[in-house]
């Protein structure tokens, strides 16, 4: 950091996410019957002071009078504030430590709790300018040092004058008092910090509105932990992604837009133009046409198991990594399969429907235990294998068929053909993926090969079963029942009507694609997918990507990390290394992994790179995408 640049940073709602006196109020008023009203009063007074509608001294006096706090409660406050440091300051802790000489905290808060917090970020005690509490002999806070200019209006400007800093002075804060420093002609720029709170009266006065510290460091071309501010990374989340996923991405510092429903191809082509990360579920199709409009897209998150709704090949060609959640909803789908098998074999669905129509039909006809029955599982992946275990524990005899060699769990029996499975089993449960080859896997011919009176469960993909043939089999009595959770055509949102030839058929359970829709599964998915995307953006790790070579690496200190994605052709790695050698850049570590189409290289270097070196790396023939991580 050049010595001519000095940063003046506010504490409350800037360095930390909160107003410290609000938190002190929660501590000091704990147990007070009127705590709620008093805390709201403190917040209201704080806001009026920040906006400049009451004098700061009036604000301070009024809040301390309500607080009735003690010295012993300050340590509790410090413990609470440690957990509330702003995310972008946490991310850039190294920067703050390395440049502590030129960083000053100027706050209308109090040294008593500020110094312990900022000190952990390397900021010197003598660089902290703030108010002082006055205590009585019993340790009660009874006043503040009224001679301290920071207890008065325009106190920050007066303090800056006394400090008498040289060079360029940049002020970072969220309140009107921070703007006053610039207004007094004592700073070159005022950055309105909006990561935690946005005050229109303050942002309207700012030279630059900064949603994070990353943004400020980026536009000043200062060294940061990451080469690009996260506040500039736009994320689009469709189809009611669980709030946990939304919160995780927001906490990372990204710009996140949430759309509750799926989008058509035309809508998405327009919307995706400036999006860096998109998160979808099963109804949104990321087509070749959409990807042609995705100028900035680096990652796709499928908040589900399936990825057939994504053009993986085009994503690969454009250097876009795709991540899904292959394990997160396994248990939920398996439990639903077990429940539906029991419901079908006991005819519970129709019995319940009759009861709602005042019909009492107490009969054992067509009602069977599942114990001793033969379950045929088509697709022995994560879900099929776990269903195998649970079904066997309930007394079923399990058989399975998969195009890939899979190890049988428990006493399950692998059969050599789909036809043999269909003709052998009493219940067929489908758990295949969405590849095109699986379209109408269960067609009229295959349904005829199923045992008379068998049951079919489809919790996999809508296009796997030929629906008219299934309808005919139910009406003719060849099949005794079916349960279908997925359909060839599904509504884009809950307001669109559902249409299917299967509606109204006997012993037919229809559900709206909810196999993985449990709170547990959605929470697991919402944590897993953003975690993989953030790891990819931050470190280049591609572990669990469905279309990239899988690499998992530690975050490396004191080095720069370069990501090179290229067509899988001979000699690219040699060309990368030749460029680095030409610019006398030493390699700390290098990792290459390929698949049939692309190569993925991570290179850690110990020397600052030049723009010429970067351009040379980008210009290597076969390059798809090049990224600098840090």
C-alpha angles and dihedrals in degrees: 000000000000112000091231092069119082125181122211107197129191118222112208113071089354112058086022128034093235145046104261095215090056089056091044086054091055088053099043095041095047106134095016108132090219095045094119094055092043094049091050089050090053091051092048092050091048092052093048090051093048091050092047096241092124127031114264093238091054089049092051095047093049094049096047090050091056094042100059087188131170137218092249090060092059092077089054088050092052091051090052094047093052087067092047103057109135112266096235091051089051089050091051098042091122091055092050092049094048094048100036092127090068099040121092130184111214110178143159085219124090132278090221091077102018100061095055091051102044091039088069087061092054096257111148123243091231089056092060116094115183144124127290127227119228114219131194123224091275092055096253117146102242103162146337131253100276093192091064107101089218089069089063137067114279087013094141092059091048090050092051089052091055093047088055098200122191128218128027115340121205121189121208117191148119101226139079090245089063091053090052090069090062092040089057090057093248099117137048095219141009117211114199103217109214103169091108107018136009118212113184093204089056100041091050088063097045128110087213133006107225119195090189145004087253089066094052093049091046097053089046090053092236125153111269135176089252127037096226128040113251090219087071094054107098119210124193117197119190137186102031100299107198113272091241089065091048092050094048092054092045091049089053086062101252125142101249126195119187124204115184098211139043121270131229119243091257094050092047094048088061098038098048098057096099098024119118098184129025126191121197141162127212104301101058116085117211097201132180089258091053091049091051086063094044098099097165103026115133102161142022121203118202105200090204139048100266126077100177088107088066125074094232094178094056090044088055093048090052094045095249115148118218124206130185138175105253097170108023100092099029096110093048093053092046093051090050091051091051091047093049093048089054093045093050096047091049094040089230094154096060093039091054092046090052091050090055086055091052093255117140109202108168104178140130093212111128092003119125142173115242092223111108094012122125116248117198115201117198107201117025099207127123094306098037092050094049091046087053092057096045094045092050090050087056091054103263123139105236127212126172143188128200133165088225122063107258129180113245117240120219112335096333115141123221114220122205099227141029090233091057091050093049094050094045105048136075093208127032117199118189120216105158128133127254101259116141091247089068094061108127090355085156102047133156092282093051093045089055088056092058118100117270107264094017125143130232125209120188116187094145120073132336097232094055094083127055099232100201090052091050091050091051091049092053094046092047092049093239086123119040094210148327141213118210126184100165130054138192089241120030132179114261092227142001094271095061117088121250118231127186140149087231095068114117097011119141119264090001118140114200120187129178101248093286102139091119096028102113123119090242094052095044091049091049091050092045090056098039103049098046088045091057093045093049090048090052093049094045103039108010091245112155099183109147093015109144096211106027130073105265116248126163119189138167121252105262122219124214093019142088120240122215125191120204121185115187145159111278100254132131122277102019095117090050090052092050091052092046091055091050091048091050089057092043092243115156120218117230095183138347133194128187128184128168141188127193093286112025142031122217119201127184114192124186114200130186098212131074109257126231125226088244091058091050093050090050091053091048090050096057108121112257095028112149100176138349125200134183111210102182 
